[in-house]
CSV table of C-alpha atoms in Angstrom, one decimal:
chain,number,residue,atom,x,y,z
A,485,PRO,CA,0.0,0.0,-0.1
A,486,VAL,CA,1.0,3.7,-0.6
A,487,TRP,CA,0.5,6.0,2.5
A,488,ILE,CA,-0.4,9.6,2.0
A,489,LYS,CA,2.3,10.2,4.7
A,490,ASP,CA,5.0,8.9,2.3
A,491,LEU,CA,3.7,10.7,-0.7
A,492,TYR,CA,3.1,14.1,1.3
A,493,PRO,CA,5.4,14.2,4.1
A,494,HIS,CA,4.5,17.6,4.8
A,495,LEU,CA,0.8,16.8,5.9
A,496,THR,CA,2.3,14.7,8.8
A,497,THR,CA,4.4,17.5,10.5
A,498,PRO,CA,3.5,18.5,14.1
A,499,ALA,CA,2.9,21.9,12.4
A,500,ALA,CA,0.3,20.6,9.8
A,501,PRO,CA,-3.3,20.9,10.4
A,502,TRP,CA,-3.8,17.5,10.3
A,503,SER,CA,-6.6,15.3,11.0
A,504,PHE,CA,-7.4,11.5,10.3
A,505,CYS,CA,-9.0,10.6,7.1
A,506,THR,CA,-9.9,7.2,5.2
A,507,LEU,CA,-10.8,5.9,2.0
A,508,VAL,CA,-14.0,3.4,2.1
A,509,ARG,CA,-15.1,1.0,-0.6
A,510,HIS,CA,-18.6,0.0,-1.0
A,511,PRO,CA,-18.4,-3.6,0.3
A,512,LEU,CA,-20.4,-5.0,-2.9
A,513,GLU,CA,-17.7,-3.6,-5.3
A,514,ARG,CA,-14.8,-4.5,-2.6
A,515,TRP,CA,-15.5,-8.2,-2.4
A,516,PRO,CA,-16.0,-9.5,-5.8
A,517,SER,CA,-12.9,-7.4,-6.5
A,518,GLY,CA,-10.9,-8.8,-3.4
A,519,MET,CA,-12.1,-12.4,-4.3
A,520,ALA,CA,-10.8,-12.2,-7.9
A,521,GLN,CA,-7.6,-10.4,-6.7
A,522,HIS,CA,-7.1,-13.3,-4.1
A,523,TYR,CA,-7.9,-16.2,-6.7
A,524,VAL,CA,-6.8,-14.7,-10.0
A,525,GLY,CA,-4.3,-11.8,-9.4
A,526,ALA,CA,-2.8,-10.6,-12.4
A,527,LEU,CA,-2.7,-14.0,-14.2
A,528,THR,CA,-4.3,-14.7,-17.5
A,529,GLU,CA,-7.2,-17.5,-17.5
A,530,LYS,CA,-4.9,-20.2,-18.9
A,531,ASP,CA,-2.1,-19.3,-16.0
A,532,VAL,CA,-4.4,-19.6,-13.0
A,533,SER,CA,-2.9,-22.2,-10.8
A,534,GLU,CA,-4.6,-25.8,-10.8
A,535,GLU,CA,-5.3,-25.2,-7.0
A,536,ASN,CA,-7.0,-22.0,-7.9
A,537,ARG,CA,-9.0,-23.1,-11.0
A,538,PRO,CA,-12.0,-24.9,-9.0
A,539,HIS,CA,-12.3,-21.5,-6.9
A,540,VAL,CA,-12.6,-19.4,-10.0
A,541,GLU,CA,-15.1,-21.8,-11.5
A,542,ALA,CA,-17.3,-21.8,-8.4
A,543,LEU,CA,-16.9,-18.1,-7.8
A,544,THR,CA,-18.4,-17.6,-11.1
A,545,ASP,CA,-21.1,-20.1,-10.9
A,546,GLU,CA,-24.3,-18.7,-9.7
A,547,GLN,CA,-25.3,-21.6,-7.3
A,548,ARG,CA,-21.6,-22.4,-6.2
A,549,LEU,CA,-20.7,-18.9,-5.2
A,550,SER,CA,-23.0,-19.1,-2.1
A,551,GLU,CA,-20.3,-21.6,-0.6
A,552,TYR,CA,-17.8,-18.3,-0.4
A,553,LEU,CA,-20.4,-16.5,1.4
A,554,GLN,CA,-20.6,-18.6,4.3
A,555,ASP,CA,-17.5,-16.7,5.5
A,556,PRO,CA,-16.6,-13.8,3.2
A,557,HIS,CA,-13.4,-13.1,4.6
A,558,HIS,CA,-10.6,-14.9,2.7
A,559,ASP,CA,-7.5,-12.7,2.6
A,560,PRO,CA,-6.6,-9.3,3.2
A,561,HIS,CA,-8.6,-8.2,0.1
A,562,THR,CA,-11.9,-9.5,1.7
A,563,GLU,CA,-11.2,-8.5,5.3
A,564,ARG,CA,-13.8,-6.1,6.7
A,565,GLN,CA,-12.1,-2.6,6.3
A,566,SER,CA,-13.6,-1.7,9.6
A,567,ALA,CA,-11.5,-4.3,11.4
A,568,HIS,CA,-8.6,-1.7,11.2
A,569,TRP,CA,-10.6,1.0,12.6
A,570,GLY,CA,-10.6,2.2,16.3
A,571,ASP,CA,-12.9,4.9,17.4
A,572,MET,CA,-13.9,6.8,14.2
A,573,SER,CA,-15.4,9.9,15.6
A,574,GLY,CA,-13.6,12.9,14.0
A,575,VAL,CA,-12.3,10.7,11.3
A,576,LYS,CA,-13.1,12.4,7.8
A,577,MET,CA,-14.1,9.8,5.5
A,578,PHE,CA,-14.4,9.6,1.6
A,579,LYS,CA,-15.8,7.2,-0.7
A,580,LEU,CA,-13.3,5.8,-2.9
A,581,GLU,CA,-15.3,6.5,-5.8
A,582,HIS,CA,-14.7,10.1,-4.8
A,583,ILE,CA,-11.0,10.3,-4.1
A,584,ASP,CA,-10.8,13.6,-5.8
A,585,LYS,CA,-12.4,15.3,-2.9
A,586,LEU,CA,-9.9,13.5,-0.5
A,587,TRP,CA,-7.1,15.3,-2.6
A,588,ASP,CA,-8.9,18.6,-2.6
A,589,TRP,CA,-9.4,18.3,1.0
A,590,LEU,CA,-5.6,17.5,1.5
A,591,GLY,CA,-5.1,20.7,-0.8
A,592,VAL,CA,-2.7,18.5,-2.8
A,593,GLU,CA,-2.3,17.4,-6.3
A,594,PRO,CA,-3.3,13.9,-6.8
A,595,PRO,CA,-0.4,11.6,-7.5
A,596,ALA,CA,0.1,11.0,-11.2
A,597,ASP,CA,-1.3,7.6,-11.4
A,598,GLY,CA,-3.9,8.4,-8.6
A,599,HIS,CA,-2.9,5.3,-6.9
A,600,ILE,CA,-6.3,3.5,-7.9
A,601,ARG,CA,-5.5,0.3,-10.1
A,602,LYS,CA,-8.3,-1.2,-12.0
A,603,ALA,CA,-8.4,-4.8,-12.4
A,604,ALA,CA,-7.6,-6.0,-16.0
A,605,GLY,CA,-7.9,-9.0,-18.1
A,606,HIS,CA,-9.0,-12.2,-16.6
A,607,GLN,CA,-9.2,-10.7,-13.0
A,608,ALA,CA,-11.8,-8.0,-14.2
A,609,ARG,CA,-13.9,-10.6,-15.8
A,610,VAL,CA,-14.0,-12.9,-12.7
A,611,SER,CA,-14.8,-9.7,-10.7
A,612,LYS,CA,-17.6,-8.6,-13.0
A,613,ARG,CA,-19.1,-12.0,-13.3
A,614,ILE,CA,-19.3,-12.0,-9.4
A,615,THR,CA,-20.8,-8.6,-9.2
A,616,GLU,CA,-23.5,-9.7,-11.9
A,617,ILE,CA,-24.5,-12.6,-9.6
A,618,ILE,CA,-24.7,-10.8,-6.8
A,619,GLY,CA,-26.8,-8.3,-8.5
A,620,ASN,CA,-29.1,-10.9,-9.3
A,621,LYS,CA,-29.2,-12.7,-6.1
A,622,PRO,CA,-30.7,-10.5,-3.2
A,623,LYS,CA,-29.9,-13.3,-0.5
A,624,TYR,CA,-26.1,-12.9,-1.6
A,625,ARG,CA,-26.4,-9.0,-1.5
A,626,GLU,CA,-28.0,-9.4,2.1
A,627,ARG,CA,-25.5,-11.7,3.2
A,628,LEU,CA,-22.5,-9.4,2.1
A,629,LEU,CA,-24.2,-6.3,3.5
A,630,HIS,CA,-24.7,-7.9,6.7
A,631,TYR,CA,-21.1,-9.0,7.3
A,632,TYR,CA,-19.9,-5.8,6.1
A,633,HIS,CA,-22.5,-3.9,8.0
A,634,ARG,CA,-20.0,-1.6,9.7
A,635,ASP,CA,-18.2,-0.7,6.4
A,636,TYR,CA,-21.2,-0.2,4.6
A,637,ALA,CA,-22.6,2.2,7.3
A,638,ALA,CA,-19.2,4.0,7.0
A,639,TRP,CA,-19.4,4.2,3.3
A,640,GLN,CA,-22.9,5.5,3.6
A,641,LYS,CA,-21.7,8.4,5.6
A,642,ALA,CA,-18.6,9.0,3.7
A,643,GLU,CA,-18.5,11.9,1.2
């Protein structure tokens, strides 16, 4: 991960008008992306390991996806964002899709690449398919929103 303090050290000095902030991603976007990252990564379809191939096939199957929703946390990409939060009072929250508001609030120019990397290739296709399945299955959406309820509440409050 890239930390704002590393990109903009002047924001973390004692003289800086600094308060805490965080980016929050919608759980129904984060989970499919995280699952695809975990099981596919940057590999092409033919390069997915034999060990992970059955997982990818199950994740993209409408009926079998439910197996992975029993416990949605599979690795750091699918961990609750709120697992890393303590007291959130006074923390300025921004939705990931509104990252430009974060840069404006910090009073800095965004990094050249924006530090948001979109999935591509097979990973993007797997993520998209998982998202489509969740979109068609209310019980899957409800399961994820229940599991990530604190993350979702934060996302709703964020700018």
